[in-house]
Tab-separated table of C-alpha atoms and ligand atoms in Angstrom:
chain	number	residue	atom	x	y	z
A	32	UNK	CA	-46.135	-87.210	-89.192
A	33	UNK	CA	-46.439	-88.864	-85.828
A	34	UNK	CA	-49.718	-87.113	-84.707
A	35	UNK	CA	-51.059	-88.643	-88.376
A	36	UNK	CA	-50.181	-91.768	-88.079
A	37	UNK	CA	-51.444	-91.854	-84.154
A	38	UNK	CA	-55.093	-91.202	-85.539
A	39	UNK	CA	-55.033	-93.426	-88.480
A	40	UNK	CA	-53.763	-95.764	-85.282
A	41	UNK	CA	-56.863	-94.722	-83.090
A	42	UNK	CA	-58.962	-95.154	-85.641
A	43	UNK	CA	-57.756	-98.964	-86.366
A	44	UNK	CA	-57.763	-99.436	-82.953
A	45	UNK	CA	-54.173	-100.301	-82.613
A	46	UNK	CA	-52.866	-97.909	-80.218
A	47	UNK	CA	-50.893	-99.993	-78.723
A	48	UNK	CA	-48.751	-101.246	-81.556
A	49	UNK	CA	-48.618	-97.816	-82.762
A	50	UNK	CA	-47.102	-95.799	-79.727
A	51	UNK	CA	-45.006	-99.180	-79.279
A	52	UNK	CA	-43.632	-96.880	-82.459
A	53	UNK	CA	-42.358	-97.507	-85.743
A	54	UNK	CA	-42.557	-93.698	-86.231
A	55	UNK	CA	-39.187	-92.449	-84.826
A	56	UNK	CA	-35.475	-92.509	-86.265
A	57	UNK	CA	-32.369	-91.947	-86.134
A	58	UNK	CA	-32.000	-89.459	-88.902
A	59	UNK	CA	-34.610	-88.038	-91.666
A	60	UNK	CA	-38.081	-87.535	-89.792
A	61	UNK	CA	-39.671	-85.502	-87.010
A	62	UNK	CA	-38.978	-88.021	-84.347
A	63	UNK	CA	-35.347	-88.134	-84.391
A	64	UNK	CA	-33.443	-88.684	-81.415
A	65	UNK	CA	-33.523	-85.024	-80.191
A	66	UNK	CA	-37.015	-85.231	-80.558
A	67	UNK	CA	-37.679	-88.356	-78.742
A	68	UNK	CA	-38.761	-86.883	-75.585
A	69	UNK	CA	-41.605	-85.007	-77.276
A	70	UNK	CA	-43.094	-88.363	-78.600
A	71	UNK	CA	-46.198	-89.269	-76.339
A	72	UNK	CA	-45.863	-91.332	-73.096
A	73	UNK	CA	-42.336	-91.103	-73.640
A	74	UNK	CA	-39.394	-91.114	-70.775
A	75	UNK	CA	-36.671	-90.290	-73.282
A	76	UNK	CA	-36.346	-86.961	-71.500
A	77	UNK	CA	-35.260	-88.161	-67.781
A	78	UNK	CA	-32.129	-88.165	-66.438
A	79	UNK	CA	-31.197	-91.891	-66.133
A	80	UNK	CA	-30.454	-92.050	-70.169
A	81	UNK	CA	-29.157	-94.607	-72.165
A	82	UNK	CA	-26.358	-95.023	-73.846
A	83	UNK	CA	-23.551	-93.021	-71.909
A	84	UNK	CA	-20.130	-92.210	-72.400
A	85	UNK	CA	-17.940	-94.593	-69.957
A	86	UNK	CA	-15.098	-92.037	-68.339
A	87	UNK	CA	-12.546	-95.364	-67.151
A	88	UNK	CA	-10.699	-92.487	-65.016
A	89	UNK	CA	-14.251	-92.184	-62.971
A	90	UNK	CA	-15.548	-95.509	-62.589
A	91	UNK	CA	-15.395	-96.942	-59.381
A	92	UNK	CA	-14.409	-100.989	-58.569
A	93	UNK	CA	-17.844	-102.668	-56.699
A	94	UNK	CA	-16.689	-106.200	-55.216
A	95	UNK	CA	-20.441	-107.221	-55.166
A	96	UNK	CA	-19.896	-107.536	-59.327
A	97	UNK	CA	-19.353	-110.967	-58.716
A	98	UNK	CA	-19.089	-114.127	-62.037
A	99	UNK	CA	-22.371	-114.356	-64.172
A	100	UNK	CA	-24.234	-117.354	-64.683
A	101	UNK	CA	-25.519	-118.152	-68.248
A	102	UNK	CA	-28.291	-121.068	-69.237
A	103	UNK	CA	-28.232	-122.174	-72.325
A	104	UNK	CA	-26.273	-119.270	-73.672
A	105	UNK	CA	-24.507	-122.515	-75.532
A	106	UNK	CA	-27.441	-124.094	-77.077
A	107	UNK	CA	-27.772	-123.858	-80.581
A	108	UNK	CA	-31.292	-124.519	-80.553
A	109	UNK	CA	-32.668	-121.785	-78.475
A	110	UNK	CA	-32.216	-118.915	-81.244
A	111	UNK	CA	-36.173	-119.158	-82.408
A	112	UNK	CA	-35.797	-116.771	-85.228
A	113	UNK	CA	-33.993	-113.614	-86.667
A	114	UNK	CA	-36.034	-110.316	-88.140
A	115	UNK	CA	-35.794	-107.278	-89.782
A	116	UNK	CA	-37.817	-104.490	-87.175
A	117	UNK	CA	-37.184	-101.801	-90.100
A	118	UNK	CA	-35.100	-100.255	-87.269
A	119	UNK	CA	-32.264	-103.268	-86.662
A	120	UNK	CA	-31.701	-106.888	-86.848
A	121	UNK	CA	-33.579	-109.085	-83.586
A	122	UNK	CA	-32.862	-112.773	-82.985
A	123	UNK	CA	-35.707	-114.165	-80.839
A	124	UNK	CA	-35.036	-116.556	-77.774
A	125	UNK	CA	-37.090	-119.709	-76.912
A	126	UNK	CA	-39.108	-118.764	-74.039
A	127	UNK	CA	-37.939	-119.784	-70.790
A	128	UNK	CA	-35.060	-121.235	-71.620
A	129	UNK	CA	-32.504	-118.733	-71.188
A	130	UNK	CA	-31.432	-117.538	-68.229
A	131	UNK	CA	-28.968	-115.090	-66.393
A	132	UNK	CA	-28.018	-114.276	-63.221
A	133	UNK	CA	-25.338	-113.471	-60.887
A	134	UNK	CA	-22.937	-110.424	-61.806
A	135	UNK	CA	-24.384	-108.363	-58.965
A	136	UNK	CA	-28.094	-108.432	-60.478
A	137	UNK	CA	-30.279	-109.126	-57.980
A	138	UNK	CA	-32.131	-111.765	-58.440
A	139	UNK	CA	-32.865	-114.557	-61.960
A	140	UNK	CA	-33.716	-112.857	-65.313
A	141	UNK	CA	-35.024	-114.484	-68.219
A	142	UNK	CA	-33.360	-113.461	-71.456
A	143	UNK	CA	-35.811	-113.111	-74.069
A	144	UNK	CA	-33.945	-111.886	-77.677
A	145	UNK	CA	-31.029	-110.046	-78.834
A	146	UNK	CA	-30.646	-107.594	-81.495
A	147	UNK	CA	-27.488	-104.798	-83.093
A	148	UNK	CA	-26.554	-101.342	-83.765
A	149	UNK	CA	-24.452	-100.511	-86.379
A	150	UNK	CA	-22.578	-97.334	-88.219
A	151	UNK	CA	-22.836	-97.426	-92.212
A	152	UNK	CA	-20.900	-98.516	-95.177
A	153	UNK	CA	-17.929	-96.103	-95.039
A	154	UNK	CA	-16.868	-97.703	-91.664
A	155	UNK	CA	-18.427	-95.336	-89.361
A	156	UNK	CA	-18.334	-96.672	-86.210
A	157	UNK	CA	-22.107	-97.180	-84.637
A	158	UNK	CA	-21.592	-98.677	-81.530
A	159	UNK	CA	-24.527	-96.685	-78.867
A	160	UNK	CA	-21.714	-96.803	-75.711
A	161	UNK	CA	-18.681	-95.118	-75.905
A	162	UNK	CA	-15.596	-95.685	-73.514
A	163	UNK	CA	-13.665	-92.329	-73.134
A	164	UNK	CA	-15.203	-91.329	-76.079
A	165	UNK	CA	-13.695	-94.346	-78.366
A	166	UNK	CA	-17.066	-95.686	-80.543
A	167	UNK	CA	-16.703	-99.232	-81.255
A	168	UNK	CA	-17.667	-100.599	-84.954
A	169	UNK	CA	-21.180	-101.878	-83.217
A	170	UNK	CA	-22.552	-102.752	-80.462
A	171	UNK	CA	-24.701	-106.271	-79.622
A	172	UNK	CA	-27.665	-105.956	-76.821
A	173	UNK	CA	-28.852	-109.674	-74.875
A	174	UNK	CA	-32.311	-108.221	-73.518
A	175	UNK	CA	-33.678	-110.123	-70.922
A	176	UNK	CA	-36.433	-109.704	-68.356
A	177	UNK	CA	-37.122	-110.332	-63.971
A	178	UNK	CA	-38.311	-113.491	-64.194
A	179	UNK	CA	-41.534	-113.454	-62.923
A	180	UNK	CA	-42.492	-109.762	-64.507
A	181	UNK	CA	-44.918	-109.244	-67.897
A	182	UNK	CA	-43.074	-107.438	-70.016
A	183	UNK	CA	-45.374	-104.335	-68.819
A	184	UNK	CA	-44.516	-104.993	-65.295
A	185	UNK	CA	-40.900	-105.123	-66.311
A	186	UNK	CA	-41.224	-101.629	-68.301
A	187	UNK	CA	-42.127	-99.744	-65.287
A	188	UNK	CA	-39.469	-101.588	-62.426
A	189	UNK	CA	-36.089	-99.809	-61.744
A	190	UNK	CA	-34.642	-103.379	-62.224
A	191	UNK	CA	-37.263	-104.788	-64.655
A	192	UNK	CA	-34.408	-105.343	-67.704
A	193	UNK	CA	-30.763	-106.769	-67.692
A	194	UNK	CA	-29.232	-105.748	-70.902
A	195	UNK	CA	-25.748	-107.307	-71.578
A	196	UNK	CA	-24.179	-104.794	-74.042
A	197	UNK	CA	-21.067	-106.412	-76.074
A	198	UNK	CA	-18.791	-103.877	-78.205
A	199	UNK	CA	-18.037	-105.143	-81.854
A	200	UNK	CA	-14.733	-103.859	-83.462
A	201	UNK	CA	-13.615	-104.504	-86.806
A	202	UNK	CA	-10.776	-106.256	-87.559
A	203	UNK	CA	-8.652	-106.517	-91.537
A	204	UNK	CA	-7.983	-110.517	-90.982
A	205	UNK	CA	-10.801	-111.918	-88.698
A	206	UNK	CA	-12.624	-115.478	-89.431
A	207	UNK	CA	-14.542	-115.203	-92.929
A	208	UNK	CA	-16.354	-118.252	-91.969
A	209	UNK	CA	-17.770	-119.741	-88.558
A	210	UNK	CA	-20.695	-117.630	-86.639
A	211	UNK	CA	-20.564	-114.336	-87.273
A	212	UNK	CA	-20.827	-115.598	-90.939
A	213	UNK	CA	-23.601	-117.930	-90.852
A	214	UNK	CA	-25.687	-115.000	-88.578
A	215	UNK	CA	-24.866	-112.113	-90.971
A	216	UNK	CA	-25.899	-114.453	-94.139
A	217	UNK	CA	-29.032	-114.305	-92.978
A	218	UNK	CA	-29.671	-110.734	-93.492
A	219	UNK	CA	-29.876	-110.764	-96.986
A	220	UNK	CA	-33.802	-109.952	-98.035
A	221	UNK	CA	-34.335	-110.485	-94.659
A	222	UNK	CA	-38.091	-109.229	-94.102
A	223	UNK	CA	-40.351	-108.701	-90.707
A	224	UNK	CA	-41.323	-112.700	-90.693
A	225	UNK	CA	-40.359	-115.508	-88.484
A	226	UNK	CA	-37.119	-116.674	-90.487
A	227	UNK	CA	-35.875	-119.867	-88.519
A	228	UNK	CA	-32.341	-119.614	-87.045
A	229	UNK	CA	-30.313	-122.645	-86.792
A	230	UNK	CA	-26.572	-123.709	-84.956
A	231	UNK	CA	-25.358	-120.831	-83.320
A	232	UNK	CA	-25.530	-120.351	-79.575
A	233	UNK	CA	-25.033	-117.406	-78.117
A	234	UNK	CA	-21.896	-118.389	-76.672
A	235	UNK	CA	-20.605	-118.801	-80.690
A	236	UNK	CA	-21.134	-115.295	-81.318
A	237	UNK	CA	-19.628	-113.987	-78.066
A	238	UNK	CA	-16.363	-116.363	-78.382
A	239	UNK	CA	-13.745	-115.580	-76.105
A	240	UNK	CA	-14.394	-112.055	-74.823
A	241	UNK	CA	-13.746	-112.211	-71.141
A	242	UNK	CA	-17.252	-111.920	-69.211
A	243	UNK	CA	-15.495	-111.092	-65.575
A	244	UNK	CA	-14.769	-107.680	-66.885
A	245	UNK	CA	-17.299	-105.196	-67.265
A	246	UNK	CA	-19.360	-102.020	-66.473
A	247	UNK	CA	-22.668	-101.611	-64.332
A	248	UNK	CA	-24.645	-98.446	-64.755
A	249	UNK	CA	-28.642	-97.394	-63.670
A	250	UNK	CA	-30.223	-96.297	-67.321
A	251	UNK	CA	-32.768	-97.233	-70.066
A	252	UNK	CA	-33.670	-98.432	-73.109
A	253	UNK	CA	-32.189	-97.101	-75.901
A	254	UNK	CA	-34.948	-96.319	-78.072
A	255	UNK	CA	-38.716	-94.814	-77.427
A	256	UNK	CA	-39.869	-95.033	-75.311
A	257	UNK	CA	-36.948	-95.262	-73.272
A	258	UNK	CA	-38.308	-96.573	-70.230
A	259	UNK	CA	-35.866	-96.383	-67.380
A	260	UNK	CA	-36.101	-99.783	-66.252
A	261	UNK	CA	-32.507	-100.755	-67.191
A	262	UNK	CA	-29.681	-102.532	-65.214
A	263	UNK	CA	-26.659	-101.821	-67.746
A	264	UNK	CA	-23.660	-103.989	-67.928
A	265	UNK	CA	-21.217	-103.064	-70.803
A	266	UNK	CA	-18.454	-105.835	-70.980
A	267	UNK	CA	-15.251	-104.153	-71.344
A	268	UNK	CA	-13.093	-106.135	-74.112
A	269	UNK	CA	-14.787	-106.340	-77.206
A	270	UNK	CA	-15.629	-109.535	-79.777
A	271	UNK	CA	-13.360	-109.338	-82.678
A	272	UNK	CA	-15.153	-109.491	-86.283
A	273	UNK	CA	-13.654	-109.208	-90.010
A	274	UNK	CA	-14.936	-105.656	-91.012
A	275	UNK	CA	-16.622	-107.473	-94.327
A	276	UNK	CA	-19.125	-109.017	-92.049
A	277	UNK	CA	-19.932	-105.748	-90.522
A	278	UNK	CA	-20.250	-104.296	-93.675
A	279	UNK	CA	-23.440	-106.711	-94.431
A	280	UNK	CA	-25.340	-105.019	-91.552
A	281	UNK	CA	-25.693	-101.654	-93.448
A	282	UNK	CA	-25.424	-102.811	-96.458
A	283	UNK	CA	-28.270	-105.824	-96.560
A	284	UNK	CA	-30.008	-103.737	-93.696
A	285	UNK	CA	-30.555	-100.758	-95.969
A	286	UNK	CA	-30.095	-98.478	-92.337
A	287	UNK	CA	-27.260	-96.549	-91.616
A	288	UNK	CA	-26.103	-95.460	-88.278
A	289	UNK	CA	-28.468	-96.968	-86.017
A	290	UNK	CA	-27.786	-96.187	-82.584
A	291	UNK	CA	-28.511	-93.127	-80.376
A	292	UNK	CA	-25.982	-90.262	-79.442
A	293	UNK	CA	-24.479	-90.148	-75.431
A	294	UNK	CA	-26.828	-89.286	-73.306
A	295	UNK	CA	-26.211	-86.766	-69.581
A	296	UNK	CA	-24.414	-89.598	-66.903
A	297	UNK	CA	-25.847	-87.176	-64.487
A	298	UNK	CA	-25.511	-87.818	-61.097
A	299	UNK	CA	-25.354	-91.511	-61.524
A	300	UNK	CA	-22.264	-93.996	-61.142
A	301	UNK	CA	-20.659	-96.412	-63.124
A	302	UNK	CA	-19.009	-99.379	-61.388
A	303	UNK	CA	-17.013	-101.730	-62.775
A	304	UNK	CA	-16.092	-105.241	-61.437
A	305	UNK	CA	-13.096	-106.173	-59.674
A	306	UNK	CA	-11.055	-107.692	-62.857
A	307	UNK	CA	-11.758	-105.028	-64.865
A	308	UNK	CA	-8.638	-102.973	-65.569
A	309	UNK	CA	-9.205	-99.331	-64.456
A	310	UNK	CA	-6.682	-96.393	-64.789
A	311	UNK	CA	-3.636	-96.539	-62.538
A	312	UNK	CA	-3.108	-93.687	-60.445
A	313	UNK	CA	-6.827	-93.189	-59.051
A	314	UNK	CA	-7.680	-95.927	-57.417
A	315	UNK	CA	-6.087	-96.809	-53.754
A	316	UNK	CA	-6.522	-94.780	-50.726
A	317	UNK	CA	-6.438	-95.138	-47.036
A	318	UNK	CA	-10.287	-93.802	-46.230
A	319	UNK	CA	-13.275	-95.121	-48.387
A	320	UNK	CA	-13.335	-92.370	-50.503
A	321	UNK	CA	-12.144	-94.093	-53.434
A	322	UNK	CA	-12.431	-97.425	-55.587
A	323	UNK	CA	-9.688	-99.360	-53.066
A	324	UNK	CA	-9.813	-98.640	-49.899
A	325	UNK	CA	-7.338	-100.527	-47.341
A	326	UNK	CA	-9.492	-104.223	-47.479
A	327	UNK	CA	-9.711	-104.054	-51.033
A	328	UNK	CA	-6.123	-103.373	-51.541
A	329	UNK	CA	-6.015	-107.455	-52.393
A	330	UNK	CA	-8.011	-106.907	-55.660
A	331	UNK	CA	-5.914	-103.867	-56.878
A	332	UNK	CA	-4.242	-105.905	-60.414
A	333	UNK	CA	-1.458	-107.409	-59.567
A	334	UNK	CA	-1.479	-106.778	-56.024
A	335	UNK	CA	0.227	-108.654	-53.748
A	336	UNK	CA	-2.130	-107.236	-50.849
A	337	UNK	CA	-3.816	-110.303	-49.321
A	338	UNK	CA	-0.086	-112.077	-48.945
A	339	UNK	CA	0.684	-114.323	-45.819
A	340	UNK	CA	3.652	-111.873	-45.107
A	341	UNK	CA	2.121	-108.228	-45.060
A	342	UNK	CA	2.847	-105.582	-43.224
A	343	UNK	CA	3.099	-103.670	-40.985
A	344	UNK	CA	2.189	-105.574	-38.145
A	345	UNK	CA	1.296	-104.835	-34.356
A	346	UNK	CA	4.690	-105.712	-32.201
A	347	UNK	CA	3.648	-108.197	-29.256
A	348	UNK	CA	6.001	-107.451	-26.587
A	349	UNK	CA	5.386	-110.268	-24.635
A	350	UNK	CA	5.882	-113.071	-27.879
A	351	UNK	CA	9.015	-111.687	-29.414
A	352	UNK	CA	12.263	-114.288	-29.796
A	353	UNK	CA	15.764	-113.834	-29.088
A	354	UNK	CA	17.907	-113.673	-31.919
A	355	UNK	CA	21.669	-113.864	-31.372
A	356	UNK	CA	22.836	-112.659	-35.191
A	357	UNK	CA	21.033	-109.604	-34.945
A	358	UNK	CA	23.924	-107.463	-32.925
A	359	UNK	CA	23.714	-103.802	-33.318
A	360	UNK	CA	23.336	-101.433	-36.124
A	361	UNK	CA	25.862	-98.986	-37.329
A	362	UNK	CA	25.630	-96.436	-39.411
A	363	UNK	CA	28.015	-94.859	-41.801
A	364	UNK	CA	28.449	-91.918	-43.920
A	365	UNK	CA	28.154	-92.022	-47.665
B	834	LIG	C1	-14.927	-116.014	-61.978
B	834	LIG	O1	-14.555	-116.496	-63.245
B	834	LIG	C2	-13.159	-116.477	-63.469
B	834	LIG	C3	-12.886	-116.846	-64.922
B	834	LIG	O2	-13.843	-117.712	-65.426
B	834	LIG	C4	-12.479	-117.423	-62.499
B	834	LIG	O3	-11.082	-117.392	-62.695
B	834	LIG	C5	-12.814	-116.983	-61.090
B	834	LIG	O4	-12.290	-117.905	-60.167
B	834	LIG	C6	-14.317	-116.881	-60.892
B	834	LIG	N1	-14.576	-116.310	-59.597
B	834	LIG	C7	-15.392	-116.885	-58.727
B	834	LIG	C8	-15.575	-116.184	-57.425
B	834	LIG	O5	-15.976	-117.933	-58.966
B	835	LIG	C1	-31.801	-125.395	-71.236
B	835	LIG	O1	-31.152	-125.778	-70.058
B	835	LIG	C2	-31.809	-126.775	-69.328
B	835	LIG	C3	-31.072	-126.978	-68.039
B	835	LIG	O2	-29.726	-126.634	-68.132
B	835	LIG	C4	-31.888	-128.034	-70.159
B	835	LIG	O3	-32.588	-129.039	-69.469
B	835	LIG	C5	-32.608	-127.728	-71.451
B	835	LIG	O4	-32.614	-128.829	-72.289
B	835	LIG	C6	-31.934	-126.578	-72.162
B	835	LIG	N1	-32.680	-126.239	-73.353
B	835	LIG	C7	-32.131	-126.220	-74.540
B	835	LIG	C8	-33.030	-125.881	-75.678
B	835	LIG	O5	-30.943	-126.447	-74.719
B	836	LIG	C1	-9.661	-103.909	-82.562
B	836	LIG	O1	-9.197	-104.303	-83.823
B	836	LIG	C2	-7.975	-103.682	-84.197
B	836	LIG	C3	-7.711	-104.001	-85.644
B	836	LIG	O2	-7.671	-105.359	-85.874
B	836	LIG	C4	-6.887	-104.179	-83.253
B	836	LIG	O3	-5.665	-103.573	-83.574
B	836	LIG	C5	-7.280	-103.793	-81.822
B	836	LIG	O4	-6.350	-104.330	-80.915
B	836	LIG	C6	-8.664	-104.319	-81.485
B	836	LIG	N1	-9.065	-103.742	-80.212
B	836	LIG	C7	-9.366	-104.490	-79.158
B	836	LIG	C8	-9.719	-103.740	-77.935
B	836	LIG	O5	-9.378	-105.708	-79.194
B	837	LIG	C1	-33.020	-110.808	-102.847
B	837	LIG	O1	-33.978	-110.059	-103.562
B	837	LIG	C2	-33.575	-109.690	-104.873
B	837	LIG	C3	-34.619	-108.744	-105.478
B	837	LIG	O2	-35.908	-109.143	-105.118
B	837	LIG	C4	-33.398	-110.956	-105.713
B	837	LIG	O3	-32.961	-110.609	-107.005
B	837	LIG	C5	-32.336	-111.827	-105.034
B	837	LIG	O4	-32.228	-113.047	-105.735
B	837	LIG	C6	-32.709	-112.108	-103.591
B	837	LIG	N1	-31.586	-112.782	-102.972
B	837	LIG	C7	-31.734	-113.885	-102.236
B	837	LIG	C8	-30.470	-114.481	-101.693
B	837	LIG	O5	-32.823	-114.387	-102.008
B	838	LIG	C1	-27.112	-128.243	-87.792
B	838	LIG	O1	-26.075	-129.125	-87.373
B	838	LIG	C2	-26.441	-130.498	-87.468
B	838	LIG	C3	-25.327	-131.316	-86.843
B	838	LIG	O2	-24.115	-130.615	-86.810
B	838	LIG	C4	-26.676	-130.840	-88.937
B	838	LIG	O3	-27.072	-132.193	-89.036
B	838	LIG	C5	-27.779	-129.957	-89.491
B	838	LIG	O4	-27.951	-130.172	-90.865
B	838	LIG	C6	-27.438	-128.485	-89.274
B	838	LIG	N1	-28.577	-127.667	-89.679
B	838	LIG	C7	-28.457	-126.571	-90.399
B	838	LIG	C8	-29.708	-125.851	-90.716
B	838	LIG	O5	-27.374	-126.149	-90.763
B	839	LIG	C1	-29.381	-98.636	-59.214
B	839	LIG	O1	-30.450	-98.092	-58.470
B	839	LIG	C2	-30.769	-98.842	-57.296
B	839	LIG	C3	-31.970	-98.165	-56.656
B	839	LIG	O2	-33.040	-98.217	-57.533
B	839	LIG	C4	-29.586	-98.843	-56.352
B	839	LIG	O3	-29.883	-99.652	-55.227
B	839	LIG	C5	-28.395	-99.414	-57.072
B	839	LIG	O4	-27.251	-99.340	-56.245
B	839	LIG	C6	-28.139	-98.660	-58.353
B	839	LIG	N1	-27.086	-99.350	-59.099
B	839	LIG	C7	-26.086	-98.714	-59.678
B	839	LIG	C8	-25.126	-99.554	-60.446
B	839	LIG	O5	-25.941	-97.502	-59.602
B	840	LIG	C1	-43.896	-96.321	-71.990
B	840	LIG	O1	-43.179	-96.534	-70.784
B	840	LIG	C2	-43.967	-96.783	-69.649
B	840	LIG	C3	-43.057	-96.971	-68.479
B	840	LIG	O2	-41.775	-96.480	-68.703
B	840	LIG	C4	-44.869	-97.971	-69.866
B	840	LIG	O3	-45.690	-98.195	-68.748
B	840	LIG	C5	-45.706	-97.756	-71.094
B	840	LIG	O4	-46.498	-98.901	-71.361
B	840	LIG	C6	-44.828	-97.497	-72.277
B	840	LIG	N1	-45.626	-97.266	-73.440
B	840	LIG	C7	-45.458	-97.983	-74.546
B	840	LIG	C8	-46.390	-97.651	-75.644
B	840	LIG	O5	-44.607	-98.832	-74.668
């Protein structure tokens, strides 16, 4: 089917909206996700894979995951419109006039559009990251490019994309009404033309999930042709939405279970950042060999590490004072 379809593309002379690939799928043709490495120019077959499974128990604390900074994440008027791709939903950003940076990426990125994957109608869950195996309800990607890079140029650097990955779980009782409302009313008979977007920021859809926590990982895009050019971060708590809202993504969609299995970690790392809350039990030691050694005791949770009164101390001889209450010690039997 895809070798067809590649011709009839040659012979248009669209190659390059072809191979760009509306050919592959998650389920019910030849290019399904197992398959995705044999499509063409494709890197779905390398070994820094996206999505992964996050193992907490493994993920080591980096203190160079320092606070984002958003611009214009709150501005309801940079959302330039919202389409149907035939494979999800994609809300298109003004250009250059989003921005992110900070969170240990190095260096300004320019977010361009953001887009969902989603289970189906029975409540599958369909989000494409997992965290010790637990597959959130769905899963919302903010895509955004090195500012300064084509979108070619960005393709084929280590650090060309910054995808911000926010879990969706479903809730009985969440908000009928407000953002995640007016976005998912949109869907219905929604088509591959501009449809305009109006008053909802980014910030409205993201509410109060807490963007110090979260995951960094090396990997790629999710689907073909999975170019390895992605800086991960994965936030760890997830925005709450009434399980009727999610419903309207299959169900006005007409797709069902839209995201792509785990993929091999490898020999890569995820780190998380120093409020995320890891496993107890792992994390201190007194060589580097773990996620806290001895001068990042202070950012263990709840730590009282970087106190005024710590100890132990080095005794100075020659500075010590003279106290008259402290007479000797005796010891007794119990
Ligand atoms: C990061 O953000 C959190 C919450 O917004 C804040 O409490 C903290 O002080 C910030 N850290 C730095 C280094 O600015
Ligand atoms: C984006 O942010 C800049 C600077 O913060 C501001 O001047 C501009 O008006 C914003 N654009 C929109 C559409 O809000
Ligand atoms: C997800 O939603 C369920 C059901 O409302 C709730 O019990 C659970 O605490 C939520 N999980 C998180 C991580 O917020
Ligand atoms: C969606 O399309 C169907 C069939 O074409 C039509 O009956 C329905 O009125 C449309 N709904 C909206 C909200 O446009
Ligand atoms: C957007 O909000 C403004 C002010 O709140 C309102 O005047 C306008 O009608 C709204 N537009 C849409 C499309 O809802
Ligand atoms: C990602 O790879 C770069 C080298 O390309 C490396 O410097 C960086 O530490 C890696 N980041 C993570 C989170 O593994
Ligand atoms: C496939 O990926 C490579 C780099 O990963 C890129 O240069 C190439 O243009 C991509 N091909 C298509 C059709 O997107």
């Amino acid at each position: 089917m895809y070798r067809c379809t590649l011709l009839l593309c040659l012979s248009l002379g669209a190659l390059v909206k072809c191979a760009a690939g509306s050919d592959w799928c998650y389920s019910g043709c030849e290019y399904s996700p197992t398959h995705w490495h044999e499509i063409p120019h494709s890197s779905c077959g390398g070994n820094r894979q996206s999505p992964i499974d996050i193992v907490t128990s493994h993920v080591k604390m980096d203190p160079h995951l320092d606070n984002f900074t958003f611009v214009n994440f709150s501005s309801q008027r940079v959302i330039k419109n919202i389409i149907n791709t035939g494979h999800t939903v994609k809300c298109n950003l003004e250009n250059d006039q989003v921005e992110l940076s900070g969170g240990g990426l190095n260096g300004l990125y320019s977010t361009i559009q953001f887009h969902f994957h989603w289970g189906d109608t029975k409540h599958h869950p369909g989000s494409e990251h997992t965290v010790d195996g637990h597959r959130y309800s769905m899963e919302m990607h903010i895509v955004s490019l090195k500012t300064g890079l084509s979108v070619e140029e960005a393709l084929n650097d280590p650090e060309g994309i910054a995808v911000l990955g926010f879990f969706i779980n479903a809730t009985e009782d969440g908000d009928m009404f407000g953002p995640w409302d007016s976005l998912t009313s949109y869907l219905v008979n929604l088509t591959d033309t501009d449809v305009t977007l109006h008053n909802i920021s980014i910030d409205d859809l993201i509410g109060n999930v807490d963007r110090t926590r979260f995951y960094r990982y090396n990997g790629s895009l999710t689907t073909p042709n999975c170019s390895e050019a992605v800086v991960w971060t994965v936030f760890h708590e997830p925005i709450n939405v009434n399980k009727k809202l999610i419903e309207r993504f299959p169900v006005h969609m007409k797709v069902t279970n839209v995201y792509r299995p785990v993929q091999d970690l490898g020999t890569r790392h995820v780190f998380a950042s120093p409020a995320t809350p890891l496993p107890p039990g792992h994390s201190w030691c007194y060589d580097d060999h773990c996620e806290y050694s001895p001068s990042q005791w202070h950012l263990l949770p709840d730590s009282q590490c970087g106190g005024e009164s710590q100890s132990p101390i080095n005794i100075d001889t020659k500075h010590i004072v003279v106290d008259e209450h402290l007479d000797s010690l005796h010891l007794y039997k119990v």
